[in-house]
mmCIF file of C-alpha atoms in Angstrom:
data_model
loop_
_atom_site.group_PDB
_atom_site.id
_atom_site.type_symbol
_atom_site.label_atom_id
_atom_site.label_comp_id
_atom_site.label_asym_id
_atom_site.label_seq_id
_atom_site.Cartn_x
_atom_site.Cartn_y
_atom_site.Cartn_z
ATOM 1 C CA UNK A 1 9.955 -0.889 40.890
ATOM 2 C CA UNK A 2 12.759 -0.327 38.355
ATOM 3 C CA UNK A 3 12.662 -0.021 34.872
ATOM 4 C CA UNK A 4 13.461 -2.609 32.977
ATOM 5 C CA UNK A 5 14.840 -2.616 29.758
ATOM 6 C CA UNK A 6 13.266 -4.433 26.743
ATOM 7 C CA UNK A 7 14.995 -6.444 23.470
ATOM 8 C CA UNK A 8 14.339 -5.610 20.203
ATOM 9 C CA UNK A 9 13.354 -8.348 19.423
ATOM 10 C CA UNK A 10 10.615 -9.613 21.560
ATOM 11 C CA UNK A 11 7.752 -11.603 19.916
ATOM 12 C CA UNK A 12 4.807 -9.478 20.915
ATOM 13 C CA UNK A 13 6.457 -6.878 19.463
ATOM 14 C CA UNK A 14 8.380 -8.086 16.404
ATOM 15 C CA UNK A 15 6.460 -11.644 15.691
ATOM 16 C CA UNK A 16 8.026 -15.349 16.569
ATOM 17 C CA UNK A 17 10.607 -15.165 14.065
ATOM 18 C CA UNK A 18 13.887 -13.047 12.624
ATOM 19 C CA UNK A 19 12.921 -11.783 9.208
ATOM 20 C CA UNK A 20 14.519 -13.659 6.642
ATOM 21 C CA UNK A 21 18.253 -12.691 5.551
ATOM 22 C CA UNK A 22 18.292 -14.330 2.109
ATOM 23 C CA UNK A 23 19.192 -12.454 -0.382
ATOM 24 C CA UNK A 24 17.252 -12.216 -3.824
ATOM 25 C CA UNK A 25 18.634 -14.221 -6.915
ATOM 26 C CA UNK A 26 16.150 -12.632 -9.715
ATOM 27 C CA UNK A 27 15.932 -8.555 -8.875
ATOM 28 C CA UNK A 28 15.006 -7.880 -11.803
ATOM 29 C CA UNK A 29 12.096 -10.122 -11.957
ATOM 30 C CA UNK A 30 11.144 -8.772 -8.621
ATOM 31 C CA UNK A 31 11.606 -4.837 -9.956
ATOM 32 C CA UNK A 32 9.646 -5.156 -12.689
ATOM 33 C CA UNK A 33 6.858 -6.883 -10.947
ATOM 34 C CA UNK A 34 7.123 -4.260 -8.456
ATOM 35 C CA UNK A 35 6.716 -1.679 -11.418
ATOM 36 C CA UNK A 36 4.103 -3.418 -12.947
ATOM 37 C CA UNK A 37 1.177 -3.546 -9.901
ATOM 38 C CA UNK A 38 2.684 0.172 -9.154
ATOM 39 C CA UNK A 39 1.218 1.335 -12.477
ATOM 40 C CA UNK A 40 -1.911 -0.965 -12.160
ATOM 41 C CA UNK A 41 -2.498 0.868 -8.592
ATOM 42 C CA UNK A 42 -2.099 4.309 -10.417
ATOM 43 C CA UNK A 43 -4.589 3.312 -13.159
ATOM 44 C CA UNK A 44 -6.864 1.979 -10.818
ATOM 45 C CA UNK A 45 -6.661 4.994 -8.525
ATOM 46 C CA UNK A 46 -7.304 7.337 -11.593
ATOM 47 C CA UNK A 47 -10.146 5.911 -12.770
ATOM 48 C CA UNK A 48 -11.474 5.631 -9.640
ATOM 49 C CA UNK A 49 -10.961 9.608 -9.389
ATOM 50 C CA UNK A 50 -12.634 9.964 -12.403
ATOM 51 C CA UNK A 51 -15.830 8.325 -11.069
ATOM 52 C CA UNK A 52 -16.181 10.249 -8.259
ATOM 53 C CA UNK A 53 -15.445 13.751 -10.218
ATOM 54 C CA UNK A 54 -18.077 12.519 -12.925
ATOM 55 C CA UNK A 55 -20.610 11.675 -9.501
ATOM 56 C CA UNK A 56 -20.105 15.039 -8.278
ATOM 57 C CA UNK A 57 -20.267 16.808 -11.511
ATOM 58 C CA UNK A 58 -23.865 15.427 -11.945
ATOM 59 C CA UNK A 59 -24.559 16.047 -8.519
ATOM 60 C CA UNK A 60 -23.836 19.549 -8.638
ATOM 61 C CA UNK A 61 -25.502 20.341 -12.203
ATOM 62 C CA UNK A 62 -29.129 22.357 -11.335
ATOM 63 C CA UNK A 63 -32.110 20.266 -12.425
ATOM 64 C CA UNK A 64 -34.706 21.802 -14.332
ATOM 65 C CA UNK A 65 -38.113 21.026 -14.570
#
């Protein structure tokens, strides 16, 4: 048996189709939605961060009774 070499572009690899080649006619529509869920994600992520560092805090304060 020889080896056989493969296409890039092979569907069970790469999917059915060729990406699309078109180019984009409002960039700066795009970029700034872009932007936009980047800094929801960051918010998100922070104040997720701050729940878990206010769960731990509580966790690790001694009880008294």
């Amino acid at each position: 048996m020889g080896t056989v070499a493969k296409g890039t572009t092979r569907a069970a690899v790469h999917g059915s189709r060729s990406p699309a080649t078109t180019t984009l006619h409002n960039k700066e529509e795009v970029e700034t939605a872009v932007e936009r869920g980047r800094e929801q994600k960051h918010k998100a992520r922070e104040e997720v961060e701050d729940k878990v560092d206010a769960s731990i805090a509580d966790h690790r304060q001694p009880t008294t009774k």
